[in-house]
PDB file of C-alpha atoms in Angstrom:
ATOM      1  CA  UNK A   2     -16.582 -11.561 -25.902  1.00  0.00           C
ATOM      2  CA  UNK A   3     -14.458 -14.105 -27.129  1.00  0.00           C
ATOM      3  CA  UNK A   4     -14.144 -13.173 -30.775  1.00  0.00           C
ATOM      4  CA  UNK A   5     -15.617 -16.458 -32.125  1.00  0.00           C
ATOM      5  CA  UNK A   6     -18.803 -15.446 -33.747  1.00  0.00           C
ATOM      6  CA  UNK A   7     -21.801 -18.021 -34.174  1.00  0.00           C
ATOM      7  CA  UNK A   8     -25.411 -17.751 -36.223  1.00  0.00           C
ATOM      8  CA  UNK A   9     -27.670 -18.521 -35.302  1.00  0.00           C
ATOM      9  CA  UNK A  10     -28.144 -18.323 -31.872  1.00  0.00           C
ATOM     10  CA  UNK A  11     -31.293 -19.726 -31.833  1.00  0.00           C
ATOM     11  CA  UNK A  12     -33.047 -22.578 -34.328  1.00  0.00           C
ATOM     12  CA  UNK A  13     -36.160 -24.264 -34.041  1.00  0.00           C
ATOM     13  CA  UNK A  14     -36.891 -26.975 -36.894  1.00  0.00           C
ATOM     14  CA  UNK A  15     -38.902 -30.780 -37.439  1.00  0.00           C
ATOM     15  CA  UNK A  16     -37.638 -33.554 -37.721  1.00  0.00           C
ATOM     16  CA  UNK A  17     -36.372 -34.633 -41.359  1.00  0.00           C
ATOM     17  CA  UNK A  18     -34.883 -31.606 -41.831  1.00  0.00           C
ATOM     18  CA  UNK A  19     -31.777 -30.365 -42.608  1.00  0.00           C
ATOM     19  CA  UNK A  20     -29.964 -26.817 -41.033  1.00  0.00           C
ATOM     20  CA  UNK A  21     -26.307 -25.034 -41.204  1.00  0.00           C
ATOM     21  CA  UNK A  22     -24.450 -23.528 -38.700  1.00  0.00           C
ATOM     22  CA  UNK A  23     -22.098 -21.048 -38.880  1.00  0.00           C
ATOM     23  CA  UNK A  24     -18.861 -20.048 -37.177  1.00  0.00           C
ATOM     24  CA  UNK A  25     -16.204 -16.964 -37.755  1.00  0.00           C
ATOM     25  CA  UNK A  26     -13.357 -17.879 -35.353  1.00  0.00           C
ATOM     26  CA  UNK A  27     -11.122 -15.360 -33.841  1.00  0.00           C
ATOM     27  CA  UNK A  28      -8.602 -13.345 -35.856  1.00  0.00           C
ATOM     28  CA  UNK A  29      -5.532 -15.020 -36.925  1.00  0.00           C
ATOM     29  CA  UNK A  30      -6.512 -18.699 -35.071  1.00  0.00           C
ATOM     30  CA  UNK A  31      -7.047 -21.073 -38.335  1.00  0.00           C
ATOM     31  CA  UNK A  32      -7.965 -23.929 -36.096  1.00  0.00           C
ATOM     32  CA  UNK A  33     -11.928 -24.569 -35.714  1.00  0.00           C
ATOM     33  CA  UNK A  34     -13.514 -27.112 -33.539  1.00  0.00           C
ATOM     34  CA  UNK A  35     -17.117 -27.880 -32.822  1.00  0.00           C
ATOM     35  CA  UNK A  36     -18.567 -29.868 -30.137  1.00  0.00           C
ATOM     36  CA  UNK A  37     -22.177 -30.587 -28.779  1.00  0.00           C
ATOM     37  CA  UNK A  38     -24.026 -30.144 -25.299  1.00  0.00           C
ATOM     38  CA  UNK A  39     -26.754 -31.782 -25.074  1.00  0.00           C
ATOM     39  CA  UNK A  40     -29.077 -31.402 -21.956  1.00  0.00           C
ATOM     40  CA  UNK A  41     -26.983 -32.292 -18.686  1.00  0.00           C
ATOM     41  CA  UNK A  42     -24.321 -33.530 -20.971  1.00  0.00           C
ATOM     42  CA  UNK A  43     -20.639 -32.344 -21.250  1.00  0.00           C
ATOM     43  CA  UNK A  44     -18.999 -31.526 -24.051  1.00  0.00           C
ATOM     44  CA  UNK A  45     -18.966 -33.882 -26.950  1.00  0.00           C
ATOM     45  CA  UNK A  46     -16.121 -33.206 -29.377  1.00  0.00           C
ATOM     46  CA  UNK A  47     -17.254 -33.567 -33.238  1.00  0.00           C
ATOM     47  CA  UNK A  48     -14.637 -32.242 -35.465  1.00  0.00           C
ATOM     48  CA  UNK A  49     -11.897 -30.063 -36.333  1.00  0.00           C
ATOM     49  CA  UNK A  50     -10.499 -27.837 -38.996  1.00  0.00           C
ATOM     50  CA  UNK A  51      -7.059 -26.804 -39.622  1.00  0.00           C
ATOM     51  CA  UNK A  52      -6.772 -23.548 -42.423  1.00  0.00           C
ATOM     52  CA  UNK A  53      -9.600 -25.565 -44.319  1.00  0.00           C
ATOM     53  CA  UNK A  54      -8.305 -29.588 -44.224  1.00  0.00           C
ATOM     54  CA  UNK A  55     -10.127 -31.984 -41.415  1.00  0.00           C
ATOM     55  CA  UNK A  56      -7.544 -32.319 -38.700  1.00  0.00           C
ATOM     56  CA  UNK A  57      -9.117 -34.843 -36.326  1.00  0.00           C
ATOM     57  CA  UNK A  58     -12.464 -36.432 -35.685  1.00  0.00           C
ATOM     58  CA  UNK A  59     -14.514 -37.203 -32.753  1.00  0.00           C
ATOM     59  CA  UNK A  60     -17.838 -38.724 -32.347  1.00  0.00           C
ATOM     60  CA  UNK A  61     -19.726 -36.810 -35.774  1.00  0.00           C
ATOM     61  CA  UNK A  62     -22.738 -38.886 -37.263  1.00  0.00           C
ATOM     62  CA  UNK A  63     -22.667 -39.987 -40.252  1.00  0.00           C
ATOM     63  CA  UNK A  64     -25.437 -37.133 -41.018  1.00  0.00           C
ATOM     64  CA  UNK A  65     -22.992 -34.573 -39.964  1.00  0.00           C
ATOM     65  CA  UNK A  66     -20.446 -33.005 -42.150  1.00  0.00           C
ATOM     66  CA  UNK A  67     -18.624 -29.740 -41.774  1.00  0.00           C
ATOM     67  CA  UNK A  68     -15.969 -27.313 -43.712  1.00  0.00           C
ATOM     68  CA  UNK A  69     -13.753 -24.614 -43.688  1.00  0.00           C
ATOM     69  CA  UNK A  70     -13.720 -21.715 -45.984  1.00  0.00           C
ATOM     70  CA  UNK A  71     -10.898 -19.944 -47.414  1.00  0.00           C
ATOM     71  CA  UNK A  72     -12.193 -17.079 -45.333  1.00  0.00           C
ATOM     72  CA  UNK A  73     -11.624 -19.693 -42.563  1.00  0.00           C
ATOM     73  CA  UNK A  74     -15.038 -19.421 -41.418  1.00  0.00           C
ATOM     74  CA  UNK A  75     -16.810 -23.018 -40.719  1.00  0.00           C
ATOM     75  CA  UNK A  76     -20.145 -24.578 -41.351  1.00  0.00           C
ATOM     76  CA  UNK A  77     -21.904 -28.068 -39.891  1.00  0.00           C
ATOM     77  CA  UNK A  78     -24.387 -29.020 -41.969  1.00  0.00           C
ATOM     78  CA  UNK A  79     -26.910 -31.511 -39.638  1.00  0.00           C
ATOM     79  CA  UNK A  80     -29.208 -32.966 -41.695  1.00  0.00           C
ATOM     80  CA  UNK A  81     -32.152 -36.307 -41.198  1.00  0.00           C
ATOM     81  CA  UNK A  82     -32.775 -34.328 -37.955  1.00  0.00           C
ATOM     82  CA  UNK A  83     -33.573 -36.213 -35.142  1.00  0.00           C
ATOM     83  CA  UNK A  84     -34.886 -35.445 -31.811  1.00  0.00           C
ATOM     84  CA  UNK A  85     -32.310 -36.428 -30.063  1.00  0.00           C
ATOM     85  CA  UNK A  86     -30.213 -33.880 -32.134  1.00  0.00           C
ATOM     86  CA  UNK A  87     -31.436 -31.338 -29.900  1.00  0.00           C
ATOM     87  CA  UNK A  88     -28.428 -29.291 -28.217  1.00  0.00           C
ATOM     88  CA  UNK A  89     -26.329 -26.585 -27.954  1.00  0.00           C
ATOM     89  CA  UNK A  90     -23.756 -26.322 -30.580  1.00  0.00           C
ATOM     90  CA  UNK A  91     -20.040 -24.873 -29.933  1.00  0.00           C
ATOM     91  CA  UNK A  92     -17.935 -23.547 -31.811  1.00  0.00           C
ATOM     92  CA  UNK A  93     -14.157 -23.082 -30.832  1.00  0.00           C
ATOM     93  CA  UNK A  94     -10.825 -21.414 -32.113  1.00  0.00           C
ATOM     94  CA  UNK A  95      -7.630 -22.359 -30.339  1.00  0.00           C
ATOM     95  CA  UNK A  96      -4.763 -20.306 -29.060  1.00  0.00           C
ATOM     96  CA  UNK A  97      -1.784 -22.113 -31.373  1.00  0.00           C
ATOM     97  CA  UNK A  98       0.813 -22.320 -28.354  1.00  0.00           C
ATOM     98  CA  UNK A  99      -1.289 -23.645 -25.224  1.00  0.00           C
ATOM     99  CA  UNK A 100      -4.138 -25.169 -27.190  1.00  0.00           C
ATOM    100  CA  UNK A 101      -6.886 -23.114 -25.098  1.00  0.00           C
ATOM    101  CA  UNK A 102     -10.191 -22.928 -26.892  1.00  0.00           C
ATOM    102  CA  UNK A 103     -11.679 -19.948 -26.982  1.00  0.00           C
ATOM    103  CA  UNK A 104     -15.703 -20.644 -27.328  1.00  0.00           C
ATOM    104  CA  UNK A 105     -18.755 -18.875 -29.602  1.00  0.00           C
ATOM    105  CA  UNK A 106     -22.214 -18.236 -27.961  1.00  0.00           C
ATOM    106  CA  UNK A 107     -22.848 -21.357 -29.282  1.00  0.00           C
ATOM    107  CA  UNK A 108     -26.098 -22.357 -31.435  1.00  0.00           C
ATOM    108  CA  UNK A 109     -29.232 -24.113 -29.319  1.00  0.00           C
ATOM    109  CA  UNK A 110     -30.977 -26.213 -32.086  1.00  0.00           C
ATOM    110  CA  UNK A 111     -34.222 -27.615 -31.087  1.00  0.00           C
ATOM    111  CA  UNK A 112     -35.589 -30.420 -33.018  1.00  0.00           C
ATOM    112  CA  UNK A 113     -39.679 -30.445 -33.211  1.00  0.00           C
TER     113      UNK A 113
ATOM    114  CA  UNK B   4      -8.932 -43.040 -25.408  1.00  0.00           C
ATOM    115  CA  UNK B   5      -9.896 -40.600 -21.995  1.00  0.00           C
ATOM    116  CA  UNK B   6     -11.633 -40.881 -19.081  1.00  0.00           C
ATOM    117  CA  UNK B   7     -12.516 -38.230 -16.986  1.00  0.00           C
ATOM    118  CA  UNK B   8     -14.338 -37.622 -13.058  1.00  0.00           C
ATOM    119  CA  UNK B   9     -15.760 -35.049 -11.644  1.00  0.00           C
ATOM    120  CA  UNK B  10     -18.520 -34.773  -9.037  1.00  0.00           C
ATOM    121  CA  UNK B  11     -21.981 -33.898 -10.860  1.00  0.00           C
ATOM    122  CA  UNK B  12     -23.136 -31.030  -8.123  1.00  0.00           C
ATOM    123  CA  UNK B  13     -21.357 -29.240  -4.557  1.00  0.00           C
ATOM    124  CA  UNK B  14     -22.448 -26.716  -2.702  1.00  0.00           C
ATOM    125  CA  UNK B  15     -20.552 -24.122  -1.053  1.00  0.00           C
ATOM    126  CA  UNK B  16     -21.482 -20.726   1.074  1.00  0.00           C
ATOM    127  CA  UNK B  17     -20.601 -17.274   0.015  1.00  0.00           C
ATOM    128  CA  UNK B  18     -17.387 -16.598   1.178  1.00  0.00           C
ATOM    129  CA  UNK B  19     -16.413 -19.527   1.355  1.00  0.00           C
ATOM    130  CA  UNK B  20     -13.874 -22.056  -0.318  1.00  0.00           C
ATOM    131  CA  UNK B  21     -14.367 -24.768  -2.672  1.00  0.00           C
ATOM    132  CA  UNK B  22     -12.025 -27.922  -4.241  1.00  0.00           C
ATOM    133  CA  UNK B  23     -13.512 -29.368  -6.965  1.00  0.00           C
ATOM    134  CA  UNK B  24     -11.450 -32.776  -8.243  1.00  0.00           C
ATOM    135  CA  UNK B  25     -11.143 -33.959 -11.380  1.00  0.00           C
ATOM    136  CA  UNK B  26      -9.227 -37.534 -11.821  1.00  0.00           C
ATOM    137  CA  UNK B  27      -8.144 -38.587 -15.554  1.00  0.00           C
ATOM    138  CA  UNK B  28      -7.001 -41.333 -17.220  1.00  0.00           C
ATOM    139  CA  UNK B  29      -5.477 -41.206 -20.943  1.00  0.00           C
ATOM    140  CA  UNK B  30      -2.962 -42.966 -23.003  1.00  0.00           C
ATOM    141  CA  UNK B  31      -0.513 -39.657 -23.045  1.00  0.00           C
ATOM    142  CA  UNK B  32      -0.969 -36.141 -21.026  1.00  0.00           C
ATOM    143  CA  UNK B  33      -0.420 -33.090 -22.675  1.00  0.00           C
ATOM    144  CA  UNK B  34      -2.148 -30.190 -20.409  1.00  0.00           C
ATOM    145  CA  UNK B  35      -5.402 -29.911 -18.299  1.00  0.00           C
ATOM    146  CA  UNK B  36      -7.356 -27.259 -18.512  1.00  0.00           C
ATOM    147  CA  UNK B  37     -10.467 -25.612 -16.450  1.00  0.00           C
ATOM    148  CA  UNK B  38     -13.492 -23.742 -17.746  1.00  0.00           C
ATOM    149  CA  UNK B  39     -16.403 -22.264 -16.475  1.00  0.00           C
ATOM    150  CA  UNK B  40     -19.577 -22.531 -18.098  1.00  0.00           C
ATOM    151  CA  UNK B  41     -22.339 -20.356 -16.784  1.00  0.00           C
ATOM    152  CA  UNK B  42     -26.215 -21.439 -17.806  1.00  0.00           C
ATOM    153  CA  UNK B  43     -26.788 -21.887 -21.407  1.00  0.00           C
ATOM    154  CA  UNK B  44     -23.738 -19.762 -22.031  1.00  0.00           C
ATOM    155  CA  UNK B  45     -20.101 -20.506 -23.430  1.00  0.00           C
ATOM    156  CA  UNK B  46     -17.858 -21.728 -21.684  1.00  0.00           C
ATOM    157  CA  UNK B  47     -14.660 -19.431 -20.267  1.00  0.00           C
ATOM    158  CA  UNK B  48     -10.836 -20.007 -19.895  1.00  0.00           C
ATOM    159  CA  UNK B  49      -9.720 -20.755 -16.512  1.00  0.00           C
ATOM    160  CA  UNK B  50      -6.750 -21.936 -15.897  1.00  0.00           C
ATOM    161  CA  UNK B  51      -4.085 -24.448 -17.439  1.00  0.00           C
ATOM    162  CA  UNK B  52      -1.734 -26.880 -15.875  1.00  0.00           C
ATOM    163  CA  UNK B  53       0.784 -29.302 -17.633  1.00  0.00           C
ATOM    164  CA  UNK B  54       3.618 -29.183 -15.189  1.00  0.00           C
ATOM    165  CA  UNK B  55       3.020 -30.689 -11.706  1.00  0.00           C
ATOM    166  CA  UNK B  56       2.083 -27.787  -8.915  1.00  0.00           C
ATOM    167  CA  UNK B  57      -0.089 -25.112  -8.411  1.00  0.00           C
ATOM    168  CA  UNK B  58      -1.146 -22.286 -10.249  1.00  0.00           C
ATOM    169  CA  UNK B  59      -2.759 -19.345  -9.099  1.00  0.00           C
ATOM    170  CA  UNK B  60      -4.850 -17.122 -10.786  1.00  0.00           C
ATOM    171  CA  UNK B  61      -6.462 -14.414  -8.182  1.00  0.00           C
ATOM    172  CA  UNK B  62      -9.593 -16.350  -6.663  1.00  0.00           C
ATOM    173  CA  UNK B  63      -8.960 -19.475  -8.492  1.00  0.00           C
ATOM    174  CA  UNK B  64      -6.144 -21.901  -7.991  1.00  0.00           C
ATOM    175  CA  UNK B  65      -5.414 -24.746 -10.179  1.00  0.00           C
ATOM    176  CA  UNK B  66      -3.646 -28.057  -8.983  1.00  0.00           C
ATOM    177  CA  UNK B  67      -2.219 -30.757 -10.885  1.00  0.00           C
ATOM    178  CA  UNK B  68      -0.752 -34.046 -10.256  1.00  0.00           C
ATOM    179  CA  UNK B  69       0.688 -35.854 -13.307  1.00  0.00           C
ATOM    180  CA  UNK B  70       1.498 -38.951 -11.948  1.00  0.00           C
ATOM    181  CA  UNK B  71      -1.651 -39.462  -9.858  1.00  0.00           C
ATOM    182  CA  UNK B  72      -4.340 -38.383 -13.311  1.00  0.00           C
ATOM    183  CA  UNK B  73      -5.373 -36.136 -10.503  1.00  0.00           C
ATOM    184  CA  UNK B  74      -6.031 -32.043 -10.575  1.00  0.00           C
ATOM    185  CA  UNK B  75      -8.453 -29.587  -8.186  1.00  0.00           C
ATOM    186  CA  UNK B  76      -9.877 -26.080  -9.339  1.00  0.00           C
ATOM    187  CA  UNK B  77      -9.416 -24.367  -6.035  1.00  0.00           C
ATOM    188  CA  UNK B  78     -11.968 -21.455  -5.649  1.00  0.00           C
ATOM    189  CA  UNK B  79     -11.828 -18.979  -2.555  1.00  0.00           C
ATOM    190  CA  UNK B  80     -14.436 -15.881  -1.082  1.00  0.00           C
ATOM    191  CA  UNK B  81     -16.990 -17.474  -3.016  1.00  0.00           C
ATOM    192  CA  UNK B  82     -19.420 -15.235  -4.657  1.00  0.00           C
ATOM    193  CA  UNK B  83     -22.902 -15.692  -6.150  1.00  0.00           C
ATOM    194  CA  UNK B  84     -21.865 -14.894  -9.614  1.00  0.00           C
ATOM    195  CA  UNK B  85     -19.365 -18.414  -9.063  1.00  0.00           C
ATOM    196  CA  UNK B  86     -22.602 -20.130  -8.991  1.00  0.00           C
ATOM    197  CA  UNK B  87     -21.799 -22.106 -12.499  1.00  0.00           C
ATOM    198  CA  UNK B  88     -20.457 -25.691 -13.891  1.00  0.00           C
ATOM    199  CA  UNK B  89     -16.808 -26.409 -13.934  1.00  0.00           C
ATOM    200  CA  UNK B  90     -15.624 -28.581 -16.562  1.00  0.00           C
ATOM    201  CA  UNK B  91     -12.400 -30.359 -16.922  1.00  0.00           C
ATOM    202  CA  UNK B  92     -10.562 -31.060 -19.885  1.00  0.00           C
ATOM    203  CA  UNK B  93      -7.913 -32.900 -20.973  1.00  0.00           C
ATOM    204  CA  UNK B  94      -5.576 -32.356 -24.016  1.00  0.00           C
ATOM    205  CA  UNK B  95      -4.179 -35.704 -25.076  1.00  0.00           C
ATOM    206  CA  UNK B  96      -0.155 -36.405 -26.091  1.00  0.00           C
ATOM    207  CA  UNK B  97      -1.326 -36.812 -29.619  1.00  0.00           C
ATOM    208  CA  UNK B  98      -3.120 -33.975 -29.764  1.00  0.00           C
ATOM    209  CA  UNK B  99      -0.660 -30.946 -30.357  1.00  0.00           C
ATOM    210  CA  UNK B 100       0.598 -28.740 -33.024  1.00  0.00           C
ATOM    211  CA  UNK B 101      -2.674 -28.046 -35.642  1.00  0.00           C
ATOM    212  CA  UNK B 102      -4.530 -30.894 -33.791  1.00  0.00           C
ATOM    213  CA  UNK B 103      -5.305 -29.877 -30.225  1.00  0.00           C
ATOM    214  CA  UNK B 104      -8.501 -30.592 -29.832  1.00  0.00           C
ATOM    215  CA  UNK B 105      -9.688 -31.031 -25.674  1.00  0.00           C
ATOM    216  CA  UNK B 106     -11.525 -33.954 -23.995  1.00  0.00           C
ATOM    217  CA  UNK B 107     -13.984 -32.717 -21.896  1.00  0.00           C
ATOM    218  CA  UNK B 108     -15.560 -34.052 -18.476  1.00  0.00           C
ATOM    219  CA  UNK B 109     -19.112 -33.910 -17.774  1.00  0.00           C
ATOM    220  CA  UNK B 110     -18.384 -30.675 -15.421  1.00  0.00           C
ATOM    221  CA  UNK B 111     -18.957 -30.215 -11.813  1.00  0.00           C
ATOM    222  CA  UNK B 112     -22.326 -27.818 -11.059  1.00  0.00           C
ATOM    223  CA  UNK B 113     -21.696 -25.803  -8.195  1.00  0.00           C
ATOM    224  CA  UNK B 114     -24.133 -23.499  -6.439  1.00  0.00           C
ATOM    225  CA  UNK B 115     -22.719 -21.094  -4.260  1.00  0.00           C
ATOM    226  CA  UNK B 116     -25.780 -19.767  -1.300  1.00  0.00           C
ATOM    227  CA  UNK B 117     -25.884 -17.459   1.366  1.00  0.00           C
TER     228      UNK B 117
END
């Protein structure tokens, strides 16, 4: 157990639509990161939060957004779902000194 | 921006021992790092190299070469449960303090038989 906490772990919507994932990272880490896996595909790195401001941005659609609580807990919002938005969704919190993530369960979003 | 290599599948017999490479390329190095990523599951800490050498880590050995963009997970007395993908990352120069976000490879499958 790595002590980041994702919901949910499972999601099955249609096209159109619009869903929110969640993420609790560990205790006392205030960075958040979230990539995506698609099938057969590595790790895709979207975006990251820093004790609630946007520290650096990777390759996030314009129909992605994402924040960070007070609480520090983080939510991407995916929304005009497409097909090809199909994919498992991690969430990471990072170990301040070395930079090792430490990775949810992840969320597998299927897109009907 | 980064460019990473690893071979897309090996296979290895139990007991065995595996290298799997990993060559990079980015504008400024700041730590590689080695996960394992079992199945539809999340991937798990390895091992992390930003000094030139090896580290060891009980099965799994970690290799780095800084001036080559060149490192090798190292995995000995293979054992079914190693059967997973192996995924590379990179952490960039510009990428430290609250920013540290890691560049992953595509990962390396391995299947591990009898």
């Amino acid at each position: 157990d790595s002590g980041v906490t994702q919901t949910p772990k499972h999601l099955i919507t249609a096209t159109g639509q619009r869903v929110t994932l969640r993420c609790s990272p560990r205790s006392g880490d205030l960075s958040v990161y979230w990539y995506q896996q698609s099938l057969d595909q590595g790790l895709q790195f979207l975006i990251q939060y820093y004790n609630g401001e946007e520290r650096a941005k990777g390759n996030i659609l314009e129909r992605f957004s994402a924040q960070q609580f007070p609480d520090l807990h983080s939510e991407l919002n995916l929304s005009s779902l497409e097909l090809g938005d199909s994919a498992l969704y991690f969430c990471a919190s990072s170990v301040q000194t070395t930079g090792e993530l430490f990775f949810g369960e992840g969320s597998r979003l299927t897109v009907l | 921006g980064q460019n990473i290599d690893q071979p897309t599948e090996m296979t290895a017999t139990e007991g065995a021992i595996v290298q799997i490479n990993c060559t990079y390329q980015t504008s400024g190095f700041n730590g590689l790092f080695w996960y394992q990523q079992h199945a539809g599951e999340a991937p798990t800490f390895l091992s992390y190299n930003v000094l030139d050498g090896l580290e060891e880590k009980g099965r799994f050995s970690s290799f780095l070469s800084r001036s080559k963009g060149y490192s090798y997970l190292l995995l000995k007395e293979l054992q079914m449960k190693d059967s997973a993908s192996y995924l590379c990352a990179v952490r960039d120069l510009r990428d430290t303090g609250t920013a540290s976000k890691l560049t992953f490879g595509t990962g390396t499958r391995l299947q591990v038989t009898l």
